[in-house]
Amino acid sequence: MSVSNLLENWSEFRHLHPVDDVPHDPYKWAMSIDLDACSGCNACSVACYAENNLPVVGKEKYAHGQAMHWMRIERYWDEDGREFPDQGAQFLPMMCQQCEAAPCETVCPVGATNHTPDGINSQIYNRCIGSRYCSANCPFKVRYFNWYDYPTTDNVWPAEMNQQLNPDVTVRGKGVMEKCTFCIQRVTVAKNNAKNEGRIVHDGDVQTACQQACPTSAISFGNLVDKESKVYKQWKAQQVELDKDAQAKDKNEEGRSELRGYRIFEELRPYPSVMYLERVRESAV
Amino acid sequence: MMKDISEDIAWAKINKDVLKSLENPRKLYWVILFIAIAMVGVAVGCEVYQYNIGMGVANMDNPHMWGLYIATFIFWIGMSHSGTLLSAILHLMHADWRKPIYRFAEAMTTFSLMTAGLFVAVHLGRVWQIYYAIPYPNGRMVWPNFQSPLLWDAMAIFTYLSSSILFLYVGMIPDLAIVRDNMHSGWRKKLYSALALGWEGTDRQWRNFRVTYLTIACFLIPLAVSVHSIVASDFAMSQQPGWHITSFPPYFVAGALYSGCAAIITLFIILRYVFKFEEYMTLSILKKIVRLTFAIAMVWTYLNLIEYASVWYGHDQASKDVLIQKATGPYAPFWWMMNFCGSIVPLLMFFKRFQTNIPVMFAVSLLLNLGMWLERWMIVAPTFSHGYYPWTWDHDQWPSLIQWGIVFGSFGWFTLLFMVFCKVFPSVSMYEVKEMVYHRKQATKKLATAGKGAH
Amino acid sequence: MMNSGFDRRDFLKVLGWGGAAVALSGCGNGSVEDGKETVVSYVETNDYMIPSISVYFNSTCAQCDAGCSITGRLREGRVLKLEGNPDSTINRGKTCGLGQAGVQHHYNPDRVREPLLRTGSSGEAITWEKAYALIAEKTKGVSGEEIAFLSGGVSGHLKVLLGNYLDSFGCKNHFAYEAIAPAVLRAANKKSYGVEMPRFNIGKAKVVLSFGADFLGSWVSPVHFSQQYAQFRKGVDGQRGVLIQVESKMTLTGANADRWLVVRPGTEGILALGLINALGAHGVALSGDVAAAVKGYDKARVSKDTGVSAEQIDKIVALLKARTPSLVLAGSAAEGYAHGSQNAAAINLLNQVLGNVGKTVEVAEVVPFPQMAPTTGNTAALRKLNDGLAAGKYKVLFSYAANPVFTAPGAMKFKDNMAKAGFKVVFAHYLDETALQADLVLPLDSALEDWNTQVPEYLATCAQINIQQPLMEKLHANTRGMGDILLALLKQRRAEEYKGFEDYYAYLRGAMLKNKAALGGGKLDDDTFWNETLSKGIVKLEGRVGGLSGRASAAGLTLPAPAAVDAQYPLQLIPSVNASLRDGRHTNQPWLQESPDPLTTIVWDSWVEIHPRKAAELGIVEGDIVEVSGKNGSIKAQAYLFPGIHPDAVSIPLGRGHEAMGRYAKGYGVNPFQILDPVFDKETGELALHETRVKISKAGSRVIVVKDEGVVGGMQMGKKIAVRVSSDKVKLSEEV
Amino acid sequence: MHRFLRLSVLLMGLFAAASTFAVDAQTPALTTEDDLGPAIEQPIEFPHVRHAKDMQINCMYCHTYARRSAVAGIPPLQKCIGCHQYIESVKDKPRIKTLFEYWDAKKAIPWKKVHDLPDFVRFNHERHIKRFYFQQNRPVQEVCGYCHGDVKEMTVARRSKLLSMGWCVSCHQKEHPVSAEGGTPVGNQVPWYSMKKPPADASGKVIKAKGPNDCSVCHK
């Protein structure tokens, strides 16, 4: 707790830029989401409400943009002025991208949001003082602030409803920032079980709530260090590398690439841990 | 040429005039005080409500995380720069005309900083945990995050605040002694005796006093520049379009000096009337401040245009979009108003006949401050409503009455502190005015002698 | 994960302390607080009950009739979350949002907790003994014809008990009613394929041509189809499946289509015949009657009637020819007209012409216990019941798992007719609109507290019986399971026969053990078999396989020309079915209210979808309150400009607009059921949901639409966020 | 002027001294710090001293969940009765009578929580027991005692450690052995939780590592 210990442990306290950094070992949690499979059904979002004790804010607060959905499904239309969306819509599940060089982490005055050695951008609710700087600096705007005291004055979980609350996840009071944590409570349990058995977590030992619910299995979650994991294989096959701000796909001429993996706002260099696979549409019709 | 101050004011009269302000101001003083208290009451009520219910009552949302609180916070920080400018910078530059007015400018510095500090607290979602942000050895064994500009901010503000309180106080010691000597017995006498630290006016005391004062002044100048640069880095260090701009620190400092000077004009006019300081706060001095303000206004305008230009000609489309949105989107009226108030209104100051026209200058100074307040709002808000992620653009984010109430009340709070200060402490530096009168006399004498010699 | 060797009822006893002590305070200025809270401790416990370790039990989701198997996660005796059971062939471990919200059905604060007897305009809580006595009294001496039992779809042992109860009166008036059901399709399938519900193998198809079947959203078995869809997208033989959706209002499935074709409402059948015609012209052999039936449907006419361009028809025909097998689905959008049966028949005919029958349309296995097979609900039943009620035929009316006062078209005057019944018993979860009209309201257990067996209508790759079992102790002391209630009622009638069964659990166990061998447990002793069955939550069976009666006939296929524009009511009203809210029975689950509609992203309210072109004509902008009025009333709701709808149609989602039910449902939105025209399908008598004609006008005020999308709507503003790529630019077969 | 300079030098010196102190000041060794919690009245005054000291019963005989789950758990009433129904000698004692009253009424005893961490903290008994009791073979009462103090000397258990965050952290910052004999080797990986790899011995094997220092390990 002395100043010298602060200086000594500076690098421990702060995870650095992923380039030239210590490699992740044994875990780096990451995701890939296949937009071609995603049907936009919202099951993931509801599952997230169930798993993570998200408050239902009600119509009025929703109208004020105070919804607390950690996972939101965005629906995009074509922008070429056609009269009917005859190629359908594009759905995109958007949640915290768990950036490696997260813009939110550096600005939090108290370090309430910080990087774990597993590459998760963790949010320590009780440390949060509510400056909201993290959200201000988040390019994806996936951080949600408790504008009201949902458990108490707002009584979001009346009567028996509170029995549904997941005891592994803190119920956040007012003034706290929150966001998708990659279901860190599940990850923790899986890691503890693995440690008890003297191994590392295998692929499939842990599923996030959204992944588990997803009817089309569009979401994969796993350990990017583990070469056996599906996520690793997907990233590899799409030639998306965690610590690059431009991928093989971008280097190809427009439209020539056969890869569909991309990360959103890669050019801002947050190095997101979520890879999306482009939605495919048939050219023959 | 108008004189900054008449050279034939007797020293006893100076004492008497200034001390009078501690006793019987005009009625308007009490009216102002009452209004200020009422405004503070409104703000306290709003804050209590917000504290109990949650930040939602301010009608901020995701992603409009920051609202008027941060804008007003910057505004008050900016205000604080005028005191330092007048007392420290102009002190070092031997600008004599500052002497009758620097005291209240310094008080302004201190009180606007205190107001700004309150906004940090008002803004926080969990203000009761604010000590988490203070670096001290603690039982949790964790430090705050030294990488966060917000933490630098907190530190800079506290340093600046403590230094400016010290500066204000040290500069007041000789005057406090005068007040002490003019007090009859009673608790006030005791108070001033204690505060005067046994000032006798000996040569040694004067020598030490001058060195100390000068040292603090030197210390304060970089602090003042740094504090607003750091506030600017809250934005410039972020990654958001419209914020991530290299020229922000000087831009913020210029804006700060600008709004500070404008505020000095306002308060100058009020104090001059309320405490009957016409003889000390002369129109000649007003003219000088006005000219200074005008110069700064032009610097600010220049930096402002630089900012627009760098965004416009840069290749960051997102930043450009924010700029376009400022000029055409829902914030357009405020944005244009800010440009008008900040860059067009000060042009009035260019004209000599307005420079000493009190009603006009009063109105202009208020408009300038409105413009500067809008400027801060226009820095904070549009980026939220038009950030990188289009899905979240522009939810309903008009600040609620609670937010307005607290912002409104902060002006009352500042006025209250300031007015109480002016009633309790000499708001015109007596010893410096005496010096000024003395210098003036010497100069006139010299002039006269020189004139004689010429003949 | 699963524990097998335990007695389920012991397990429930263990949890004697109920769901006490839930820590709500999360983020206080917390420090160690000694001695303030009480520790959760047990009197007796089992080895598997370890505090802080989750226990998982299998059951069946009761949120809709698809029959997904679920696994409930329990902690300290409380069910926290429902996951899919990976062993189920229907949902394979997956769930939809509606299923996830099952826990909110269970923990809902607005549940009915006591039996309520109407006294004047208010209700009085009474005991169950009194309630049963009352039913016995009211049914005494009443003949079978004077009793009506209204229910939703039922299956399994509950259906058996229900049947037996009605039998005891000699009553044949069981009305199985579902407000939104593919009943027309069932009839058409029966004609075309010989079965009501064949297996649609989306996963095997290379092209799916869907006429308004929202199989990703709410059609038949959406979670199952979603998985098939994922497989279909990955492709067979490396060829990615192509989805073409034909409808007048975009559904979730339509939003996922490669080509979404907007057709004039009601002309789906014409397009199907037109496609057959065009296929014939492209060299596909058509049998004589088919050729005759489609003769008049040349491209020009079809294109004019439906609004689909001739070149688009050519493209589809080329695709259907090139990529086989394909699959054609007829959905609710095609069914919902007075000529719905004809539409469905025409669409089924297309399947036949394409040779899909037997390839992607396969016969489904059937559970070999016909008495347990599902009685599927439809709207014709409601019509019959309503007519009976209007005639004052019924002295006693029972209502279970249906809310006709809310879902019947207002023109039917169901509420008034219901009042004519002598004694109305409603088995209710909430005090919904129908329960409020009852004389006696009997509170039900939630699906997570109740025993049951269920046989899904749509069976995936094998026949299965789903077990529904309590996941936790009852929340409220005075609710009862439907099975227990029926058993108690049966004991009133046939005491001798049922005296051996202490409760429904005992009945269920006994019934299952009796058929142990048939259920695949021949070698096991009773307890082992029973415990294993409960542990799995599913009984997979060797199903009976019938054959598809191969030939859809083109005989009698006459499709009306599109109706001329009605000057007074120029627009077609399409009541849309939201995957979460369905017919409104789930509206009181707040997660579903706050889960944005996938297409409009609107929450907590109803809206009127209007095509931007039409809106411009009428001077309507988003958020305008518009009055939608038809021959049978009008409703007011906010307008939402939606490109995915035919300009001559407007759409309002079903499910909202409750006047009762609970805090999360009451007062949000409007109920389009109320203004539906009572038009019925000519062959089946089913309510034609899409046949209502309306006009709309601005009602003056304007609101801000509460939705998730921002002001720029679904635009990416030139940013690379959701990216789309053309299928010829990727190689899916090389992906992981 | 000289005086002023002298004063400045003096002040600077003081500041430097204070800073130096701050730089190297160690916070008190929190791990050993005792902090006696309030005495708590329990429904039955349970004598730990009789069970744990006189009878030498292993802590985990009753607190059986500790090695299997995150919480140590209070034994079910069943377990108390399991022994006490055969111990005739104490059956008449008032405490045992109360015990049987609960049993006969089939009511759980409303024990008060003694070590009650805030709700946002996730403490895992299982991991600590596995680490120190099973893998390092330390005596059970020592292992439990790290956090619970010398329970065998108490009647009603009372908190005797600080259980504050810094208290936990100070132990996690210690180097603990992770060698094969007494550590937690994970496959061929050594678990290290900070960005710095722990020091290895001459043979290249890591022998000591700190506890996890990741916020999210303990905060939920």
mmCIF file of C-alpha atoms in Angstrom, chain A residues 1-4 8-9 11-12 15 22 25-26 114 116-117 122 124-126 167-170 184-185 188 192 195-196 198-200, chain D residues 22-27 119-120 122 124 126-127 130 173 185-187 189 192-197 210 212-216 219-220:
data_model
loop_
_atom_site.group_PDB
_atom_site.id
_atom_site.type_symbol
_atom_site.label_atom_id
_atom_site.label_comp_id
_atom_site.label_asym_id
_atom_site.label_seq_id
_atom_site.Cartn_x
_atom_site.Cartn_y
_atom_site.Cartn_z
ATOM 1 C CA MET A 1 0.000 0.000 0.000
ATOM 2 C CA SER A 2 2.999 2.255 -0.026
ATOM 3 C CA VAL A 3 3.961 4.396 -2.932
ATOM 4 C CA SER A 4 6.841 2.109 -3.753
ATOM 5 C CA GLU A 8 6.363 -1.763 -8.322
ATOM 6 C CA ASN A 9 2.986 -3.145 -9.179
ATOM 7 C CA SER A 11 2.112 -3.043 -14.542
ATOM 8 C CA GLU A 12 0.066 -5.507 -12.578
ATOM 9 C CA HIS A 15 -3.120 -4.340 -18.352
ATOM 10 C CA VAL A 22 2.623 -10.630 -22.084
ATOM 11 C CA ASP A 25 -2.076 -17.694 -20.381
ATOM 12 C CA PRO A 26 -3.928 -19.871 -19.624
ATOM 13 C CA ASN A 114 -10.327 -3.170 -15.115
ATOM 14 C CA THR A 116 -8.532 -9.433 -15.704
ATOM 15 C CA PRO A 117 -5.627 -11.639 -16.683
ATOM 16 C CA SER A 122 -14.440 -6.758 -15.393
ATOM 17 C CA ILE A 124 -16.505 -4.203 -9.852
ATOM 18 C CA TYR A 125 -19.835 -2.803 -8.833
ATOM 19 C CA ASN A 126 -18.990 -1.918 -5.308
ATOM 20 C CA PRO A 167 -27.233 -15.093 -5.883
ATOM 21 C CA ASP A 168 -23.969 -15.255 -7.814
ATOM 22 C CA VAL A 169 -24.499 -11.807 -9.228
ATOM 23 C CA THR A 170 -24.739 -8.635 -7.219
ATOM 24 C CA ILE A 184 -18.041 -13.956 -15.203
ATOM 25 C CA GLN A 185 -19.866 -15.762 -12.413
ATOM 26 C CA THR A 188 -15.437 -18.288 -12.095
ATOM 27 C CA ASN A 192 -12.704 -23.174 -9.686
ATOM 28 C CA LYS A 195 -8.588 -25.909 -10.475
ATOM 29 C CA ASN A 196 -10.011 -28.398 -8.032
ATOM 30 C CA GLY A 198 -5.949 -29.767 -11.472
ATOM 31 C CA ARG A 199 -6.668 -28.854 -15.072
ATOM 32 C CA ILE A 200 -7.666 -25.872 -17.085
ATOM 33 C CA ALA D 22 5.027 7.622 2.672
ATOM 34 C CA VAL D 23 6.929 5.826 -0.021
ATOM 35 C CA ASP D 24 8.031 3.058 2.209
ATOM 36 C CA ALA D 25 5.476 3.049 4.940
ATOM 37 C CA GLN D 26 4.057 -0.408 5.276
ATOM 38 C CA THR D 27 0.514 -0.787 6.321
ATOM 39 C CA ASP D 119 -23.352 -9.362 -0.634
ATOM 40 C CA PHE D 120 -21.016 -8.232 -3.358
ATOM 41 C CA ARG D 122 -17.750 -14.005 -3.299
ATOM 42 C CA ASN D 124 -15.027 -19.622 -1.780
ATOM 43 C CA GLU D 126 -13.876 -24.923 -1.111
ATOM 44 C CA ARG D 127 -10.874 -23.375 -2.835
ATOM 45 C CA LYS D 130 -8.558 -27.579 -1.114
ATOM 46 C CA GLN D 173 -0.196 -10.884 -1.759
ATOM 47 C CA PRO D 185 -0.240 -27.415 -10.311
ATOM 48 C CA VAL D 186 -2.770 -27.148 -13.090
ATOM 49 C CA GLY D 187 -1.915 -29.526 -15.864
ATOM 50 C CA GLN D 189 0.472 -24.764 -16.451
ATOM 51 C CA TRP D 192 -0.438 -17.089 -12.104
ATOM 52 C CA TYR D 193 -2.819 -14.337 -11.705
ATOM 53 C CA SER D 194 -0.915 -11.193 -12.188
ATOM 54 C CA MET D 195 0.695 -9.972 -15.322
ATOM 55 C CA LYS D 196 4.054 -10.923 -13.918
ATOM 56 C CA LYS D 197 5.013 -14.531 -13.937
ATOM 57 C CA LYS D 210 0.659 -15.188 -4.964
ATOM 58 C CA PRO D 212 -5.364 -14.445 -7.194
ATOM 59 C CA ASN D 213 -5.387 -10.652 -7.168
ATOM 60 C CA ASP D 214 -8.024 -10.161 -9.744
ATOM 61 C CA CYS D 215 -10.868 -7.976 -8.535
ATOM 62 C CA SER D 216 -13.471 -10.172 -10.146
ATOM 63 C CA HIS D 219 -16.231 -9.339 -6.242
ATOM 64 C CA LYS D 220 -19.385 -10.422 -7.901
#
